[in-house]
Short mmCIF file of N, CA and C in Angstrom, two decimals:
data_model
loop_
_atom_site.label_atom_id
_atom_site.label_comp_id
_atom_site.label_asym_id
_atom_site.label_seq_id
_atom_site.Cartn_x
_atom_site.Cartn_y
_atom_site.Cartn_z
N UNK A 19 100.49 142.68 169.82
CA UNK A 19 99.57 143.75 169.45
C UNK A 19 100.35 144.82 168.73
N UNK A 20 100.09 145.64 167.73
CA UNK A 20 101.02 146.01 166.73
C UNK A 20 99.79 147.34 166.19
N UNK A 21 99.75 148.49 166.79
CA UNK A 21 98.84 149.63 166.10
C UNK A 21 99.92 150.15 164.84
N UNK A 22 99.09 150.14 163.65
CA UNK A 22 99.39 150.74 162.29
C UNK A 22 99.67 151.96 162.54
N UNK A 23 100.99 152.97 161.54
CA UNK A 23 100.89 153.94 161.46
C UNK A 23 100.50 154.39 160.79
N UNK A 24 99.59 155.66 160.64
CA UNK A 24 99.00 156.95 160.24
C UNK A 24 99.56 158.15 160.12
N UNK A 25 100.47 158.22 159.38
CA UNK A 25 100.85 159.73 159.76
C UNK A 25 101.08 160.41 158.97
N UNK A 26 101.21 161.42 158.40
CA UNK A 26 102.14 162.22 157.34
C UNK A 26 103.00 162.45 157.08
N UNK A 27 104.15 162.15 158.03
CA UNK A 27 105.34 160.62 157.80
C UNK A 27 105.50 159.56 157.11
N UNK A 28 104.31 159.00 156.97
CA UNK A 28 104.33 157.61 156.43
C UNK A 28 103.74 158.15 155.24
N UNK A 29 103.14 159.27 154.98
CA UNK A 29 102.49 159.17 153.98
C UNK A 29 103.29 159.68 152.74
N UNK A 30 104.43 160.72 153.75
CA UNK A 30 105.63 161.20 152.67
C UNK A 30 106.90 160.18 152.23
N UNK A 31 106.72 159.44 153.36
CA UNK A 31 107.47 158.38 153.07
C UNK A 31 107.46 157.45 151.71
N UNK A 32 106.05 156.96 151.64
CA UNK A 32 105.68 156.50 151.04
C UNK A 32 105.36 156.79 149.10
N UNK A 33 105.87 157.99 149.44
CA UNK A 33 105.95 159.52 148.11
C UNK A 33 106.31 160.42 148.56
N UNK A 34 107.39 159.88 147.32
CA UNK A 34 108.97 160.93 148.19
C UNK A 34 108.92 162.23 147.41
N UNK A 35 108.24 162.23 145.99
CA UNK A 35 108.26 163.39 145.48
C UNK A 35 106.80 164.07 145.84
N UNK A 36 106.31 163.59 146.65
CA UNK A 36 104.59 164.52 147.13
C UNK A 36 104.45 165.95 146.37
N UNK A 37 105.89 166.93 148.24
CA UNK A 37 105.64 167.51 147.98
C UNK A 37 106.22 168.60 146.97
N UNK A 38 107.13 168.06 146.59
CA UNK A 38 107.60 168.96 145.10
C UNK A 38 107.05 169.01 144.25
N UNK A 39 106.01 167.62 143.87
CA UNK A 39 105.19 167.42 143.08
C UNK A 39 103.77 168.68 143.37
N UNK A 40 103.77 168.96 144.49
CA UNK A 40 102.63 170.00 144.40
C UNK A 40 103.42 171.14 144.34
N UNK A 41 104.35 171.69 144.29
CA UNK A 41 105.53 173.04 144.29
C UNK A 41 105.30 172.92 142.58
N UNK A 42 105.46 171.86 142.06
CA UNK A 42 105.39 172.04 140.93
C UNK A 42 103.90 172.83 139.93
N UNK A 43 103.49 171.40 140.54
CA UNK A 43 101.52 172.02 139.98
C UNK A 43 101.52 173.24 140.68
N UNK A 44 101.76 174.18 141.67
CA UNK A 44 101.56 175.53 142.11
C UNK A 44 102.36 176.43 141.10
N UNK A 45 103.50 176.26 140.99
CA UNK A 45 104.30 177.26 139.70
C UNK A 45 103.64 176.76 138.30
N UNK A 46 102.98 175.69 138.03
CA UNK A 46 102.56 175.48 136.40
C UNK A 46 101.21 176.21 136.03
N UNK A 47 100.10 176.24 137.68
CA UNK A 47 99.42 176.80 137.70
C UNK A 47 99.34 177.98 137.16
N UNK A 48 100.59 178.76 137.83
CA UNK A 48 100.86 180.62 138.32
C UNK A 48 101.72 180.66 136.64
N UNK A 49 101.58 179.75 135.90
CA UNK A 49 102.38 179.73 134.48
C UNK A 49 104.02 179.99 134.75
N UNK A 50 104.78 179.96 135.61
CA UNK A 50 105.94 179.83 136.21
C UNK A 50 106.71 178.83 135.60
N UNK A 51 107.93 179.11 134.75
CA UNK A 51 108.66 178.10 134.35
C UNK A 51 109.56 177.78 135.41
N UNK A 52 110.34 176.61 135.21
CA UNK A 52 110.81 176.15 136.26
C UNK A 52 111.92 175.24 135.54
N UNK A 53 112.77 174.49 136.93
CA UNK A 53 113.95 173.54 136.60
C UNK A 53 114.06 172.79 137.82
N UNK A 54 113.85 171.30 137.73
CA UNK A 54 114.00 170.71 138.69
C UNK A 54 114.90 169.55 138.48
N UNK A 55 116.47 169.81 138.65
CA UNK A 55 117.40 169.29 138.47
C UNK A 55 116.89 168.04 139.04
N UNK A 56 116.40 167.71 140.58
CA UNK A 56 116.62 166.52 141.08
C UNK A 56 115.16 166.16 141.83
N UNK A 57 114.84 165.17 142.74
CA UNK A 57 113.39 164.89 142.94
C UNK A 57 114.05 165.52 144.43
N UNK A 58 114.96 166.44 144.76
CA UNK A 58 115.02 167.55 146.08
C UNK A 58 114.72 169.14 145.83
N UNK A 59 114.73 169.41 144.84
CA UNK A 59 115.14 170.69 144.30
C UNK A 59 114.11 171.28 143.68
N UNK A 60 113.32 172.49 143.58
CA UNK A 60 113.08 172.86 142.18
C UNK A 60 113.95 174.69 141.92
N UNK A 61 114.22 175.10 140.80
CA UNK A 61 114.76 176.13 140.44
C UNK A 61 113.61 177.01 139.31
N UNK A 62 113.57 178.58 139.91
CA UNK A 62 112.68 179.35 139.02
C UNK A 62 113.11 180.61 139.26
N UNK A 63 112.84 181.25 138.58
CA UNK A 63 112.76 183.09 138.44
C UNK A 63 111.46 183.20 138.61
N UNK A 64 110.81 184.59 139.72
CA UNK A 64 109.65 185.21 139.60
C UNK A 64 110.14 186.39 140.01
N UNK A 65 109.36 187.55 139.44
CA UNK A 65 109.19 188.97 139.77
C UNK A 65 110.79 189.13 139.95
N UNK A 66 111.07 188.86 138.75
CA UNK A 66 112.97 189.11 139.34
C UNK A 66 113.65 188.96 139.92
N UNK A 67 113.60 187.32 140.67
CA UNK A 67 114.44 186.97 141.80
C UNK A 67 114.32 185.71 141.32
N UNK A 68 115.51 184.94 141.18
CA UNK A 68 115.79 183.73 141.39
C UNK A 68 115.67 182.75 142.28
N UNK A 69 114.81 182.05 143.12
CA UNK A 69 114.30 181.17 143.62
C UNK A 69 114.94 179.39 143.86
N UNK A 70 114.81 178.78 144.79
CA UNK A 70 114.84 177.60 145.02
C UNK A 70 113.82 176.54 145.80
N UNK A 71 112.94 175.79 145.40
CA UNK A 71 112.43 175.14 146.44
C UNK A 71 112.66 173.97 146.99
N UNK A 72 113.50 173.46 148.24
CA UNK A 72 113.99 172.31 148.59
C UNK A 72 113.11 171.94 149.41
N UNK A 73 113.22 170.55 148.90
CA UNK A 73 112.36 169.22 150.26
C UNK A 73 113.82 168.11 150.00
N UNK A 74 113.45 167.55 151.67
CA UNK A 74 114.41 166.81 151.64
C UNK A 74 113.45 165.88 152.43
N UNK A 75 112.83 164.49 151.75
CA UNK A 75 112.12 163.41 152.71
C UNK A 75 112.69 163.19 153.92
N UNK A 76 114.06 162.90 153.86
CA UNK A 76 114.59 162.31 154.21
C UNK A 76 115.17 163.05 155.69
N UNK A 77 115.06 163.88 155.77
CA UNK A 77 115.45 165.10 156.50
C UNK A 77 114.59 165.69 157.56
N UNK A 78 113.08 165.64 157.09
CA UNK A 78 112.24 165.78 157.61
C UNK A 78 111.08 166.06 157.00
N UNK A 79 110.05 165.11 156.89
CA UNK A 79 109.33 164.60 155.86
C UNK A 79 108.07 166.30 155.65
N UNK A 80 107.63 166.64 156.98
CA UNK A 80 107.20 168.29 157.11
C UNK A 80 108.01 169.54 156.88
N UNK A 81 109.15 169.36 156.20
CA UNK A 81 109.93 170.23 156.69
C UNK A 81 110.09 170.90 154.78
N UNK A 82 109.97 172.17 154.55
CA UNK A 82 109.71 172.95 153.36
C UNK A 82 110.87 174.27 153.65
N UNK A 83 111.68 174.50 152.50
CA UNK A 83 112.36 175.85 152.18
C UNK A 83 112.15 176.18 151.18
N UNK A 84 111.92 177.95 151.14
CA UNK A 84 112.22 178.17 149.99
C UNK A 84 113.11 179.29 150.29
N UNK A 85 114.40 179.10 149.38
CA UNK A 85 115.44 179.88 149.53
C UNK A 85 115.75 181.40 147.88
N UNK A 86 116.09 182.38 148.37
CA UNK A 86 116.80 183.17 147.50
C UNK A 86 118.57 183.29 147.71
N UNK A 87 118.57 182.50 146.90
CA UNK A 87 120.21 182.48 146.84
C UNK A 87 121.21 183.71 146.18
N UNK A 88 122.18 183.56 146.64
CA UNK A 88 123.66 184.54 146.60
C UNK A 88 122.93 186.13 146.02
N UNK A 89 122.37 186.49 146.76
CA UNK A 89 121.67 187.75 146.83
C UNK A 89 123.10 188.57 147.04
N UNK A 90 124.24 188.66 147.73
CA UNK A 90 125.21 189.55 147.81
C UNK A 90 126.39 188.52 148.58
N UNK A 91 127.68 188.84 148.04
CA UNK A 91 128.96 187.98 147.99
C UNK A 91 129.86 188.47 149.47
N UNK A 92 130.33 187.60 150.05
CA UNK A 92 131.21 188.68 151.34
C UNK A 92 132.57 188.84 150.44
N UNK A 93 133.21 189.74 150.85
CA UNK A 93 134.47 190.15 150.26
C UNK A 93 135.35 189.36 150.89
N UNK A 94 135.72 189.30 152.45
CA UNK A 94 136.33 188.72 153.17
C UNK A 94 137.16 189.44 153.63
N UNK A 95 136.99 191.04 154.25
CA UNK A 95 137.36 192.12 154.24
C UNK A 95 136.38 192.90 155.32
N UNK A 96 136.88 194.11 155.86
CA UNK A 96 136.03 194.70 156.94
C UNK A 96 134.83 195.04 156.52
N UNK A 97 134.44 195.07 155.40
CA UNK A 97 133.04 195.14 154.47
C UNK A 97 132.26 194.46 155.29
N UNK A 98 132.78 193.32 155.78
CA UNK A 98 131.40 192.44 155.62
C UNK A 98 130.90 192.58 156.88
N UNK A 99 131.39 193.32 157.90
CA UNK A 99 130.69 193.12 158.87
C UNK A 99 129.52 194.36 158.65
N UNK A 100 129.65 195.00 157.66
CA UNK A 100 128.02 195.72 157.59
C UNK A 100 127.34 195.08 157.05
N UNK A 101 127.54 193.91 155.92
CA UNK A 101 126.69 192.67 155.56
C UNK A 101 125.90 191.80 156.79
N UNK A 102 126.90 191.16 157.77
CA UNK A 102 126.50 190.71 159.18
C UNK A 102 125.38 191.46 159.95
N UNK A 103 125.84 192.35 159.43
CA UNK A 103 124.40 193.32 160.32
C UNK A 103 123.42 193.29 159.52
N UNK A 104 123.24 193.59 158.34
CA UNK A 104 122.36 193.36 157.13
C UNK A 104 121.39 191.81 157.26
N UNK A 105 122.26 191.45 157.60
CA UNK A 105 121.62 189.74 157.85
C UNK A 105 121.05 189.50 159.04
N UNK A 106 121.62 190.16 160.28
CA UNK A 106 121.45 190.09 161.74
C UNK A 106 120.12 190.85 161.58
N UNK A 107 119.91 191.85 160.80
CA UNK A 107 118.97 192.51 160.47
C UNK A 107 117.47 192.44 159.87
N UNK A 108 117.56 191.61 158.84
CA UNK A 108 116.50 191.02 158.00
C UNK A 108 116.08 189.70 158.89
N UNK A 109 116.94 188.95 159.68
CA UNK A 109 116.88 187.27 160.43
C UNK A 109 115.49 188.04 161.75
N UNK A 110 115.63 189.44 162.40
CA UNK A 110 115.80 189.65 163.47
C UNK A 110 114.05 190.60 162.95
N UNK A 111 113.93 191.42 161.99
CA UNK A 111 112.89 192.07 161.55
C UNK A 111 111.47 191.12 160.76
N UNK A 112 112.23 189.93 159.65
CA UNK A 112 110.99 189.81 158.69
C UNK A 112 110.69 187.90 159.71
N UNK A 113 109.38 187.67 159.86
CA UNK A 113 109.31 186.34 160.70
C UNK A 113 109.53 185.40 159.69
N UNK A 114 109.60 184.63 160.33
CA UNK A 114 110.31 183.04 159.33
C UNK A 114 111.51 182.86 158.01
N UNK A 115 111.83 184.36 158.21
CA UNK A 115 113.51 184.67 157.23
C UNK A 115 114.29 184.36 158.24
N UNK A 116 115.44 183.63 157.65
CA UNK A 116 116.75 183.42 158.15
C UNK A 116 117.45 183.92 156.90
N UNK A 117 118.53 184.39 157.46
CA UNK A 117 119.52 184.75 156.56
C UNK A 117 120.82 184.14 156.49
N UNK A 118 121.77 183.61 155.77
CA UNK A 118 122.49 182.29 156.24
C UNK A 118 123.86 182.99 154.93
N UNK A 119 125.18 181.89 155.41
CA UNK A 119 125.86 182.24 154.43
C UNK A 119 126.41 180.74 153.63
N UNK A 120 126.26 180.93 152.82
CA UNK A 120 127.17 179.44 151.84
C UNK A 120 128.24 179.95 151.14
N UNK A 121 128.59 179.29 151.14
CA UNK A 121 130.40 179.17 149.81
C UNK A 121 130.60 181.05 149.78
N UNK A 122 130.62 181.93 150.63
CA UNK A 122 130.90 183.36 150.82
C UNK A 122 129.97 183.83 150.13
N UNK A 123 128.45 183.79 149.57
CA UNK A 123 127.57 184.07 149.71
C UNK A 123 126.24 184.37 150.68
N UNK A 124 125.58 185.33 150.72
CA UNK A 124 124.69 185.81 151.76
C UNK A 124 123.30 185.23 150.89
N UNK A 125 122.58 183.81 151.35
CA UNK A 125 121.27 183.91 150.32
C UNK A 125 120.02 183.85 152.16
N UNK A 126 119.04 184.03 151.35
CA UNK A 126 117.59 184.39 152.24
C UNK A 126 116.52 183.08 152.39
N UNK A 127 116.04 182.53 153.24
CA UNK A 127 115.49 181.69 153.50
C UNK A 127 114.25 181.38 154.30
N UNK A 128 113.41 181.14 153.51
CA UNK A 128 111.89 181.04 154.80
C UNK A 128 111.74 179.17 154.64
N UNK A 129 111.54 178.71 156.00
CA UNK A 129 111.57 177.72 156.31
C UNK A 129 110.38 177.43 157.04
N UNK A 130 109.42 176.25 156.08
CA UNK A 130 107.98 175.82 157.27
C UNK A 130 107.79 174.70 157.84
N UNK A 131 107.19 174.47 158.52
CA UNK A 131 106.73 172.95 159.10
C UNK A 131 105.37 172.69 158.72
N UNK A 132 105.03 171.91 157.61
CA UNK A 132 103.59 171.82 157.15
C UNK A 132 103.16 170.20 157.50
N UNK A 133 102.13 169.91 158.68
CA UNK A 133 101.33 168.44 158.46
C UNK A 133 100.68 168.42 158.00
N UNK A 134 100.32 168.94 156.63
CA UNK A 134 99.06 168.50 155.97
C UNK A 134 99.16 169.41 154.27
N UNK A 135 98.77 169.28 153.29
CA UNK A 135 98.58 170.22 152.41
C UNK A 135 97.34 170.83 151.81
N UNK A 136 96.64 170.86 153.09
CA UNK A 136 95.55 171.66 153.15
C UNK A 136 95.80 173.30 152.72
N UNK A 137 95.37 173.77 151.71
CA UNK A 137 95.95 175.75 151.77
C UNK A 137 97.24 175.75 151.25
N UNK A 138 98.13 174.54 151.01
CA UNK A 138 99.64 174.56 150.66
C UNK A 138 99.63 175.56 149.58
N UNK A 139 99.03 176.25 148.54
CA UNK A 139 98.94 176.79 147.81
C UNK A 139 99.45 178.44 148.37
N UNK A 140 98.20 178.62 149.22
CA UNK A 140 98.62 179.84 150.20
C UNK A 140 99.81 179.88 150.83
N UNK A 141 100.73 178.60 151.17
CA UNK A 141 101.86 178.96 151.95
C UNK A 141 102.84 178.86 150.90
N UNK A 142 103.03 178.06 149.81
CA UNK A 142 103.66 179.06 148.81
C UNK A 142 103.80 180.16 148.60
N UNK A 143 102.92 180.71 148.24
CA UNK A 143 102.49 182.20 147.96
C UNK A 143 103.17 183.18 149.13
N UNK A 144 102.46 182.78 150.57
CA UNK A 144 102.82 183.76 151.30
C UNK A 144 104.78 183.26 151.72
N UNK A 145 105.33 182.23 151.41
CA UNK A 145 106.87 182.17 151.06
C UNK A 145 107.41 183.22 150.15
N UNK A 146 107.17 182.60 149.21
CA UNK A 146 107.55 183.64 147.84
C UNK A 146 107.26 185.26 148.49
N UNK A 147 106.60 185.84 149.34
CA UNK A 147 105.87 186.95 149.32
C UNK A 147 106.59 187.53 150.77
N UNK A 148 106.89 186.54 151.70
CA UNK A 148 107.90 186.95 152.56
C UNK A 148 109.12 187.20 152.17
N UNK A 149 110.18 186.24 151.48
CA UNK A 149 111.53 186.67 150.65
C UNK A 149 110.90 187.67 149.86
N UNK A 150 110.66 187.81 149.38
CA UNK A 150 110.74 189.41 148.42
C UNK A 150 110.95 190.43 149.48
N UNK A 151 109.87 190.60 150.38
CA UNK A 151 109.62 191.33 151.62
C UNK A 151 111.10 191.57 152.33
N UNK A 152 111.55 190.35 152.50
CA UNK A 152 113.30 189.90 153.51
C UNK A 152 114.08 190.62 152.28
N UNK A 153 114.19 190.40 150.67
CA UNK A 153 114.65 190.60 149.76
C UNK A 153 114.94 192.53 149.84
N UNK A 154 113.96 192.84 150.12
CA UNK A 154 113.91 194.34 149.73
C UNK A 154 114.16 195.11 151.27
N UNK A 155 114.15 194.57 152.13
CA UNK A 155 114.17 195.17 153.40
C UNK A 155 115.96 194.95 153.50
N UNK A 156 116.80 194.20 152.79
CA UNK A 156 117.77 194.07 152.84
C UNK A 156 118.87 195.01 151.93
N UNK A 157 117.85 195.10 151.05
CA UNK A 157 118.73 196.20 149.93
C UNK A 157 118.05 197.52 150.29
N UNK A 158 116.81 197.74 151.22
CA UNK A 158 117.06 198.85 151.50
C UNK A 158 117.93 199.54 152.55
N UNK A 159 118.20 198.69 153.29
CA UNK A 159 119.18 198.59 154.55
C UNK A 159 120.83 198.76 153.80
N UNK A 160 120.66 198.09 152.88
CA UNK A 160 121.99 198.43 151.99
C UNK A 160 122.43 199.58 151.43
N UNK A 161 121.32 200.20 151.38
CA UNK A 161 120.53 201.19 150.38
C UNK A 161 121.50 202.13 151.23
N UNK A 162 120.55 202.60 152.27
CA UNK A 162 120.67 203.27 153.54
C UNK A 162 121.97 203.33 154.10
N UNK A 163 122.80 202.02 153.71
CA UNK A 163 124.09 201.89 154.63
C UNK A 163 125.08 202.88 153.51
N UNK A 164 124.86 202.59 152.48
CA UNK A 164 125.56 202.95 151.25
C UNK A 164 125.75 204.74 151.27
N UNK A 165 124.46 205.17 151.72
CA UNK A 165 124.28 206.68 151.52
C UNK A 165 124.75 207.33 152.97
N UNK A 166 124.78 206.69 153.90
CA UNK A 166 125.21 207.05 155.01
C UNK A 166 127.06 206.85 155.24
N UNK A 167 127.78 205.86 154.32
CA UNK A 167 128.69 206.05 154.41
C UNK A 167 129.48 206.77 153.26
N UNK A 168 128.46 207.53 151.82
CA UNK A 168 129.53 208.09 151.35
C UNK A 168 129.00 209.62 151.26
N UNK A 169 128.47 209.73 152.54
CA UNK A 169 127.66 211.25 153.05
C UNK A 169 128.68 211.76 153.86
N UNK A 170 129.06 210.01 154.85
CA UNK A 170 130.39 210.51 155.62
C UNK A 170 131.37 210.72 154.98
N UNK A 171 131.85 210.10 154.05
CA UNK A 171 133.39 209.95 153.30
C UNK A 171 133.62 211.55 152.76
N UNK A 172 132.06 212.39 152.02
CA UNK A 172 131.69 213.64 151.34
C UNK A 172 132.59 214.35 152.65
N UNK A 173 131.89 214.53 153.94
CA UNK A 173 132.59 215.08 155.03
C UNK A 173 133.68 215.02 155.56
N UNK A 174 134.30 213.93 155.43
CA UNK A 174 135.66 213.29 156.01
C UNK A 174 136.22 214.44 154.92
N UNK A 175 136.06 213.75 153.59
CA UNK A 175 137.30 214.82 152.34
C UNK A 175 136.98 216.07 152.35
N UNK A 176 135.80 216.93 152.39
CA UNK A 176 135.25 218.33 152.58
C UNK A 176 136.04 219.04 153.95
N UNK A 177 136.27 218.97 154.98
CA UNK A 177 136.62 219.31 156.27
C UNK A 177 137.90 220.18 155.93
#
């Protein structure tokens, strides 16, 4: 006795480029140019931020990122632990941002679990619309860190 599978597993399985293929039709829609080096990847600019959208079948057939990459570089120097906080910061305030580091870069990441692509349109959108959100809550925090330490430095040399 042998029950068939049904799943959206099998169905991504079965089309491996699904859902990039609809990442795509959503940016051609929104007139969004784009670059999709590989059938994992796509690459775009919107509203002034450089963008990535990865699927990996293979990885986990529900499983969707969209990342803003090397948003700010670590020095490798006592600097960075106000970056760490910056990140500890945005991971800990905006929901479904992680903030992560690659090759001594700090990039931003919202990560979903979708069974179905019912509304997928909307969770694009509200991706793209969270990183900006993680995007700007981070440079204002930067913002903030920036003016608070050369308010102190003004005082340190003034005294």
């Amino acid at each position: 006795y042998h029950t068939p599978v049904h799943s959206s597993e099998s169905v991504c399985l079965n089309n491996v480029f699904y859902m990039i293929q609809k990442f795509i039709t959503f940016l051609t829609e929104k007139g969004i140019q784009f670059d999709s080096p590989d059938e994992t990847l796509v690459k775009f600019s919107f509203d002034g931020l450089n963008f990535l959208f990865q699927y990996r079948k293979e990885d986990d057939p529900q499983f969707i990122r969209l990342l803003l990459p090397r948003i700010e570089d670590l020095k490798g120097d006592d600097s960075d632990i106000a970056v760490f906080k910056r990140m500890i910061d945005v991971s800990s305030s905006i929901k479904s941002v992680k903030s992560i580091v690659s090759n001594g870069e700090v990039w931003l990441t919202c990560e979903e679990f979708q069974s179905s692509t019912e509304n997928i349109n909307q969770v694009f959108e509200r991706m793209m619309a969270v990183l900006r959100l993680a995007y700007n809550h981070y440079a204002s925090v930067a913002a903030k860190n920036q003016t608070s330490s050369s308010s102190s430095e003004e005082l340190y040399f003034t005294s």
